[in-house]
Amino acid sequence: MPVITSIKLQKKKAWVNLFLDGKFAFSLPAEKVVELGLKENQELSAEQIRNLIKENEFALVFDRVLHFLSFRPRSEKEVLDYLRKKGIGEETQKLVINKLKKLEFLNDKQFASWLLEKRSFDQPRGKHQLKTELLRKGIDKEIVDYLLTQRTEKQELTLAQKLIMKKLPRLANLPPEEKRKKLYSFLINRGFEWEIVKEAVDKLLEK
């Protein structure tokens, strides 16, 4: 049976290179080597080697997913889409998703809450558009509906007025009625309900 002749720590990350019978075989996370109790002069069966190669493949994929998650929170669908795009098989996809959930790196409800808060600051929009975006990202409809019911009319009105204030300077030279129509259309396209749109526009234009 092949023998582990050397286990060498890589320079740039907490991974090690394993050599079998004097030749490089594959790499593994250092913690996995410790967990499995691998050591030099240890004999490995063909089945053990196959399992270690699978561990190597999974660890490499998981590392890439962690990098993908490092830029911003992601929904489960976004991670699955990323894995499919990279050509990762369904079995590995499930293992990755399960591990991310176990480590609490993946939680669609938390992701949806984060996205709603983020949109309130950088890209204000109404409930209709937010619902579309969240559903497109694979968030369960029950979660979406629940979170959106937490948004009060006052919050919606404040966001709509915030958008209008940014838009108004570009419409300064238009006649009042044309300005009103453009603002109505602008807010409706941003996903706000008609009642909110009318109240927000009318209040600001009456000042």
PDB file of C-alpha atoms in Angstrom:
ATOM      1  CA  MET A   1       0.000   0.000   0.000  1.00  0.00           C
ATOM      2  CA  PRO A   2       1.157   3.580  -0.642  1.00  0.00           C
ATOM      3  CA  VAL A   3       2.862   5.280   2.291  1.00  0.00           C
ATOM      4  CA  ILE A   4       2.703   8.930   3.388  1.00  0.00           C
ATOM      5  CA  THR A   5       6.347   9.908   3.083  1.00  0.00           C
ATOM      6  CA  SER A   6       5.978  13.620   3.802  1.00  0.00           C
ATOM      7  CA  ILE A   7       3.445  16.157   5.070  1.00  0.00           C
ATOM      8  CA  LYS A   8       4.523  19.729   4.292  1.00  0.00           C
ATOM      9  CA  LEU A   9       2.762  22.908   5.390  1.00  0.00           C
ATOM     10  CA  GLN A  10       2.055  25.340   2.550  1.00  0.00           C
ATOM     11  CA  LYS A  11       3.439  28.871   2.882  1.00  0.00           C
ATOM     12  CA  LYS A  12       0.411  30.993   2.042  1.00  0.00           C
ATOM     13  CA  LYS A  13      -2.455  29.277   3.856  1.00  0.00           C
ATOM     14  CA  ALA A  14      -3.307  26.644   6.446  1.00  0.00           C
ATOM     15  CA  TRP A  15      -3.090  23.777   3.998  1.00  0.00           C
ATOM     16  CA  VAL A  16      -0.589  20.931   3.745  1.00  0.00           C
ATOM     17  CA  ASN A  17       0.812  18.959   0.823  1.00  0.00           C
ATOM     18  CA  LEU A  18       0.785  15.186   1.175  1.00  0.00           C
ATOM     19  CA  PHE A  19       3.392  13.051  -0.558  1.00  0.00           C
ATOM     20  CA  LEU A  20       2.841   9.343  -1.185  1.00  0.00           C
ATOM     21  CA  ASP A  21       5.895   7.204  -1.865  1.00  0.00           C
ATOM     22  CA  GLY A  22       7.973  10.337  -2.348  1.00  0.00           C
ATOM     23  CA  LYS A  23       5.636  11.984  -4.883  1.00  0.00           C
ATOM     24  CA  PHE A  24       3.137  14.820  -4.366  1.00  0.00           C
ATOM     25  CA  ALA A  25      -0.369  13.350  -4.198  1.00  0.00           C
ATOM     26  CA  PHE A  26      -2.785  16.086  -3.089  1.00  0.00           C
ATOM     27  CA  SER A  27      -3.313  18.860  -0.554  1.00  0.00           C
ATOM     28  CA  LEU A  28      -5.671  19.120   2.411  1.00  0.00           C
ATOM     29  CA  PRO A  29      -6.553  21.719   5.042  1.00  0.00           C
ATOM     30  CA  ALA A  30      -4.201  21.294   8.006  1.00  0.00           C
ATOM     31  CA  GLU A  31      -7.168  20.903  10.360  1.00  0.00           C
ATOM     32  CA  LYS A  32      -8.454  17.986   8.269  1.00  0.00           C
ATOM     33  CA  VAL A  33      -5.065  16.249   8.492  1.00  0.00           C
ATOM     34  CA  VAL A  34      -5.180  16.596  12.281  1.00  0.00           C
ATOM     35  CA  GLU A  35      -8.817  15.473  12.402  1.00  0.00           C
ATOM     36  CA  LEU A  36      -8.062  12.337  10.369  1.00  0.00           C
ATOM     37  CA  GLY A  37      -4.883  11.609  12.306  1.00  0.00           C
ATOM     38  CA  LEU A  38      -2.739  11.434   9.176  1.00  0.00           C
ATOM     39  CA  LYS A  39       0.993  11.120   9.789  1.00  0.00           C
ATOM     40  CA  GLU A  40       4.215  10.277   8.003  1.00  0.00           C
ATOM     41  CA  ASN A  41       4.998   6.583   7.403  1.00  0.00           C
ATOM     42  CA  GLN A  42       1.270   5.793   7.538  1.00  0.00           C
ATOM     43  CA  GLU A  43       0.007   3.324   4.947  1.00  0.00           C
ATOM     44  CA  LEU A  44      -3.133   4.215   2.997  1.00  0.00           C
ATOM     45  CA  SER A  45      -5.505   1.853   1.234  1.00  0.00           C
ATOM     46  CA  ALA A  46      -6.921   2.641  -2.212  1.00  0.00           C
ATOM     47  CA  GLU A  47     -10.276   3.476  -0.588  1.00  0.00           C
ATOM     48  CA  GLN A  48      -8.632   5.836   1.921  1.00  0.00           C
ATOM     49  CA  ILE A  49      -6.838   7.625  -0.904  1.00  0.00           C
ATOM     50  CA  ARG A  50     -10.095   8.002  -2.866  1.00  0.00           C
ATOM     51  CA  ASN A  51     -11.779   9.461   0.213  1.00  0.00           C
ATOM     52  CA  LEU A  52      -8.884  11.865   0.803  1.00  0.00           C
ATOM     53  CA  ILE A  53      -9.054  13.047  -2.804  1.00  0.00           C
ATOM     54  CA  LYS A  54     -12.781  13.732  -2.274  1.00  0.00           C
ATOM     55  CA  GLU A  55     -11.900  15.649   0.896  1.00  0.00           C
ATOM     56  CA  ASN A  56      -9.397  17.648  -1.139  1.00  0.00           C
ATOM     57  CA  GLU A  57     -11.945  18.478  -3.841  1.00  0.00           C
ATOM     58  CA  PHE A  58     -14.590  19.477  -1.281  1.00  0.00           C
ATOM     59  CA  ALA A  59     -12.143  21.637   0.696  1.00  0.00           C
ATOM     60  CA  LEU A  60     -11.034  23.473  -2.454  1.00  0.00           C
ATOM     61  CA  VAL A  61     -14.641  24.190  -3.438  1.00  0.00           C
ATOM     62  CA  PHE A  62     -15.544  25.276   0.095  1.00  0.00           C
ATOM     63  CA  ASP A  63     -12.558  27.620   0.144  1.00  0.00           C
ATOM     64  CA  ARG A  64     -13.753  29.252  -3.080  1.00  0.00           C
ATOM     65  CA  VAL A  65     -17.268  29.645  -1.690  1.00  0.00           C
ATOM     66  CA  LEU A  66     -15.938  31.309   1.470  1.00  0.00           C
ATOM     67  CA  HIS A  67     -14.093  33.769  -0.760  1.00  0.00           C
ATOM     68  CA  PHE A  68     -17.342  34.375  -2.682  1.00  0.00           C
ATOM     69  CA  LEU A  69     -19.124  35.058   0.621  1.00  0.00           C
ATOM     70  CA  SER A  70     -16.403  37.407   1.842  1.00  0.00           C
ATOM     71  CA  PHE A  71     -17.588  40.267  -0.402  1.00  0.00           C
ATOM     72  CA  ARG A  72     -21.162  40.436   0.958  1.00  0.00           C
ATOM     73  CA  PRO A  73     -23.881  38.166   2.399  1.00  0.00           C
ATOM     74  CA  ARG A  74     -25.487  35.781  -0.105  1.00  0.00           C
ATOM     75  CA  SER A  75     -28.737  33.876  -0.400  1.00  0.00           C
ATOM     76  CA  GLU A  76     -28.750  30.093  -0.734  1.00  0.00           C
ATOM     77  CA  LYS A  77     -29.778  30.440  -4.386  1.00  0.00           C
ATOM     78  CA  GLU A  78     -26.876  32.790  -5.099  1.00  0.00           C
ATOM     79  CA  VAL A  79     -24.411  30.253  -3.684  1.00  0.00           C
ATOM     80  CA  LEU A  80     -26.015  27.405  -5.641  1.00  0.00           C
ATOM     81  CA  ASP A  81     -25.921  29.465  -8.843  1.00  0.00           C
ATOM     82  CA  TYR A  82     -22.236  30.173  -8.191  1.00  0.00           C
ATOM     83  CA  LEU A  83     -21.469  26.470  -7.681  1.00  0.00           C
ATOM     84  CA  ARG A  84     -23.375  25.455 -10.819  1.00  0.00           C
ATOM     85  CA  LYS A  85     -21.567  28.111 -12.826  1.00  0.00           C
ATOM     86  CA  LYS A  86     -18.276  26.598 -11.639  1.00  0.00           C
ATOM     87  CA  GLY A  87     -19.423  23.148 -12.761  1.00  0.00           C
ATOM     88  CA  ILE A  88     -19.658  21.684  -9.257  1.00  0.00           C
ATOM     89  CA  GLY A  89     -21.717  18.472  -8.988  1.00  0.00           C
ATOM     90  CA  GLU A  90     -25.005  18.237  -7.079  1.00  0.00           C
ATOM     91  CA  GLU A  91     -23.601  16.027  -4.309  1.00  0.00           C
ATOM     92  CA  THR A  92     -20.855  18.539  -3.529  1.00  0.00           C
ATOM     93  CA  GLN A  93     -23.349  21.408  -3.792  1.00  0.00           C
ATOM     94  CA  LYS A  94     -25.489  19.824  -1.060  1.00  0.00           C
ATOM     95  CA  LEU A  95     -22.461  19.184   1.173  1.00  0.00           C
ATOM     96  CA  VAL A  96     -21.301  22.796   0.797  1.00  0.00           C
ATOM     97  CA  ILE A  97     -24.754  24.253   1.503  1.00  0.00           C
ATOM     98  CA  ASN A  98     -25.230  22.013   4.554  1.00  0.00           C
ATOM     99  CA  LYS A  99     -21.845  22.972   5.988  1.00  0.00           C
ATOM    100  CA  LEU A 100     -22.478  26.688   5.404  1.00  0.00           C
ATOM    101  CA  LYS A 101     -25.819  26.431   7.209  1.00  0.00           C
ATOM    102  CA  LYS A 102     -24.267  24.469  10.065  1.00  0.00           C
ATOM    103  CA  LEU A 103     -21.618  27.170  10.473  1.00  0.00           C
ATOM    104  CA  GLU A 104     -24.372  29.832  10.203  1.00  0.00           C
ATOM    105  CA  PHE A 105     -22.704  31.378   7.156  1.00  0.00           C
ATOM    106  CA  LEU A 106     -25.903  30.935   5.157  1.00  0.00           C
ATOM    107  CA  ASN A 107     -29.334  32.032   6.361  1.00  0.00           C
ATOM    108  CA  ASP A 108     -31.932  33.311   3.901  1.00  0.00           C
ATOM    109  CA  LYS A 109     -33.970  35.187   6.510  1.00  0.00           C
ATOM    110  CA  GLN A 110     -30.898  37.036   7.784  1.00  0.00           C
ATOM    111  CA  PHE A 111     -29.818  37.725   4.203  1.00  0.00           C
ATOM    112  CA  ALA A 112     -33.240  39.150   3.316  1.00  0.00           C
ATOM    113  CA  SER A 113     -33.214  41.399   6.401  1.00  0.00           C
ATOM    114  CA  TRP A 114     -29.729  42.621   5.503  1.00  0.00           C
ATOM    115  CA  LEU A 115     -30.739  43.373   1.917  1.00  0.00           C
ATOM    116  CA  LEU A 116     -33.856  45.293   2.961  1.00  0.00           C
ATOM    117  CA  GLU A 117     -31.833  47.433   5.351  1.00  0.00           C
ATOM    118  CA  LYS A 118     -29.146  48.026   2.732  1.00  0.00           C
ATOM    119  CA  ARG A 119     -31.693  49.079   0.119  1.00  0.00           C
ATOM    120  CA  SER A 120     -33.200  51.571   2.567  1.00  0.00           C
ATOM    121  CA  PHE A 121     -29.896  53.433   2.608  1.00  0.00           C
ATOM    122  CA  ASP A 122     -28.299  53.078  -0.804  1.00  0.00           C
ATOM    123  CA  GLN A 123     -31.148  52.334  -3.238  1.00  0.00           C
ATOM    124  CA  PRO A 124     -34.534  53.142  -1.669  1.00  0.00           C
ATOM    125  CA  ARG A 125     -37.420  51.364  -3.349  1.00  0.00           C
ATOM    126  CA  GLY A 126     -40.959  50.293  -2.571  1.00  0.00           C
ATOM    127  CA  LYS A 127     -42.324  46.980  -1.365  1.00  0.00           C
ATOM    128  CA  HIS A 128     -43.302  45.716  -4.819  1.00  0.00           C
ATOM    129  CA  GLN A 129     -39.800  46.055  -6.232  1.00  0.00           C
ATOM    130  CA  LEU A 130     -38.192  44.691  -3.067  1.00  0.00           C
ATOM    131  CA  LYS A 131     -40.457  41.652  -3.162  1.00  0.00           C
ATOM    132  CA  THR A 132     -39.499  40.982  -6.771  1.00  0.00           C
ATOM    133  CA  GLU A 133     -35.794  41.266  -5.971  1.00  0.00           C
ATOM    134  CA  LEU A 134     -35.967  38.973  -2.937  1.00  0.00           C
ATOM    135  CA  LEU A 135     -37.979  36.318  -4.777  1.00  0.00           C
ATOM    136  CA  ARG A 136     -35.509  36.491  -7.656  1.00  0.00           C
ATOM    137  CA  LYS A 137     -32.730  35.739  -5.177  1.00  0.00           C
ATOM    138  CA  GLY A 138     -34.567  32.617  -4.088  1.00  0.00           C
ATOM    139  CA  ILE A 139     -35.952  33.811  -0.766  1.00  0.00           C
ATOM    140  CA  ASP A 140     -39.038  31.869   0.338  1.00  0.00           C
ATOM    141  CA  LYS A 141     -42.272  33.805  -0.260  1.00  0.00           C
ATOM    142  CA  GLU A 142     -43.356  33.418   3.378  1.00  0.00           C
ATOM    143  CA  ILE A 143     -40.121  35.027   4.576  1.00  0.00           C
ATOM    144  CA  VAL A 144     -40.484  37.847   2.044  1.00  0.00           C
ATOM    145  CA  ASP A 145     -44.098  38.554   2.959  1.00  0.00           C
ATOM    146  CA  TYR A 146     -43.330  38.485   6.681  1.00  0.00           C
ATOM    147  CA  LEU A 147     -40.386  40.883   6.447  1.00  0.00           C
ATOM    148  CA  LEU A 148     -42.235  43.316   4.196  1.00  0.00           C
ATOM    149  CA  THR A 149     -45.204  43.452   6.572  1.00  0.00           C
ATOM    150  CA  GLN A 150     -42.768  44.780   9.187  1.00  0.00           C
ATOM    151  CA  ARG A 151     -42.267  47.916   7.088  1.00  0.00           C
ATOM    152  CA  THR A 152     -44.740  50.599   8.136  1.00  0.00           C
ATOM    153  CA  GLU A 153     -46.464  53.098   5.854  1.00  0.00           C
ATOM    154  CA  LYS A 154     -44.480  55.822   7.590  1.00  0.00           C
ATOM    155  CA  GLN A 155     -41.202  54.119   6.621  1.00  0.00           C
ATOM    156  CA  GLU A 156     -42.385  53.727   3.033  1.00  0.00           C
ATOM    157  CA  LEU A 157     -43.430  57.377   2.916  1.00  0.00           C
ATOM    158  CA  THR A 158     -40.068  58.526   4.288  1.00  0.00           C
ATOM    159  CA  LEU A 159     -38.176  56.503   1.669  1.00  0.00           C
ATOM    160  CA  ALA A 160     -40.391  57.832  -1.124  1.00  0.00           C
ATOM    161  CA  GLN A 161     -39.821  61.421  -0.003  1.00  0.00           C
ATOM    162  CA  LYS A 162     -36.086  60.792   0.188  1.00  0.00           C
ATOM    163  CA  LEU A 163     -36.111  59.716  -3.454  1.00  0.00           C
ATOM    164  CA  ILE A 164     -38.210  62.697  -4.515  1.00  0.00           C
ATOM    165  CA  MET A 165     -35.820  65.159  -2.889  1.00  0.00           C
ATOM    166  CA  LYS A 166     -32.982  63.752  -4.990  1.00  0.00           C
ATOM    167  CA  LYS A 167     -35.073  63.827  -8.156  1.00  0.00           C
ATOM    168  CA  LEU A 168     -36.616  67.306  -7.795  1.00  0.00           C
ATOM    169  CA  PRO A 169     -33.565  69.411  -8.830  1.00  0.00           C
ATOM    170  CA  ARG A 170     -33.572  67.740 -12.259  1.00  0.00           C
ATOM    171  CA  LEU A 171     -37.226  68.654 -12.747  1.00  0.00           C
ATOM    172  CA  ALA A 172     -36.963  72.231 -11.519  1.00  0.00           C
ATOM    173  CA  ASN A 173     -37.800  73.848 -14.879  1.00  0.00           C
ATOM    174  CA  LEU A 174     -40.884  71.753 -15.615  1.00  0.00           C
ATOM    175  CA  PRO A 175     -44.466  73.036 -15.203  1.00  0.00           C
ATOM    176  CA  PRO A 176     -46.023  71.892 -11.879  1.00  0.00           C
ATOM    177  CA  GLU A 177     -48.410  69.348 -13.403  1.00  0.00           C
ATOM    178  CA  GLU A 178     -45.762  67.748 -15.611  1.00  0.00           C
ATOM    179  CA  LYS A 179     -43.398  67.628 -12.642  1.00  0.00           C
ATOM    180  CA  ARG A 180     -46.094  65.886 -10.592  1.00  0.00           C
ATOM    181  CA  LYS A 181     -46.716  63.268 -13.297  1.00  0.00           C
ATOM    182  CA  LYS A 182     -43.018  62.506 -13.668  1.00  0.00           C
ATOM    183  CA  LEU A 183     -42.621  62.054  -9.919  1.00  0.00           C
ATOM    184  CA  TYR A 184     -45.666  59.774  -9.790  1.00  0.00           C
ATOM    185  CA  SER A 185     -44.201  57.648 -12.575  1.00  0.00           C
ATOM    186  CA  PHE A 186     -40.744  57.652 -10.987  1.00  0.00           C
ATOM    187  CA  LEU A 187     -41.980  56.308  -7.640  1.00  0.00           C
ATOM    188  CA  ILE A 188     -44.322  53.748  -9.185  1.00  0.00           C
ATOM    189  CA  ASN A 189     -41.395  52.399 -11.206  1.00  0.00           C
ATOM    190  CA  ARG A 190     -39.477  52.107  -7.935  1.00  0.00           C
ATOM    191  CA  GLY A 191     -42.138  49.774  -6.576  1.00  0.00           C
ATOM    192  CA  PHE A 192     -44.118  52.065  -4.275  1.00  0.00           C
ATOM    193  CA  GLU A 193     -47.870  51.638  -3.812  1.00  0.00           C
ATOM    194  CA  TRP A 194     -50.099  54.329  -5.309  1.00  0.00           C
ATOM    195  CA  GLU A 195     -51.299  55.654  -1.945  1.00  0.00           C
ATOM    196  CA  ILE A 196     -47.695  56.211  -0.824  1.00  0.00           C
ATOM    197  CA  VAL A 197     -46.741  57.740  -4.179  1.00  0.00           C
ATOM    198  CA  LYS A 198     -49.580  60.248  -4.173  1.00  0.00           C
ATOM    199  CA  GLU A 199     -49.098  61.284  -0.550  1.00  0.00           C
ATOM    200  CA  ALA A 200     -45.319  61.685  -0.886  1.00  0.00           C
ATOM    201  CA  VAL A 201     -45.490  63.742  -4.086  1.00  0.00           C
ATOM    202  CA  ASP A 202     -48.438  65.894  -3.069  1.00  0.00           C
ATOM    203  CA  LYS A 203     -46.947  66.749   0.324  1.00  0.00           C
ATOM    204  CA  LEU A 204     -43.619  67.863  -1.111  1.00  0.00           C
ATOM    205  CA  LEU A 205     -45.069  69.823  -4.018  1.00  0.00           C
ATOM    206  CA  GLU A 206     -47.491  71.666  -1.760  1.00  0.00           C
ATOM    207  CA  LYS A 207     -44.626  73.091   0.308  1.00  0.00           C
TER     208      LYS A 207
END
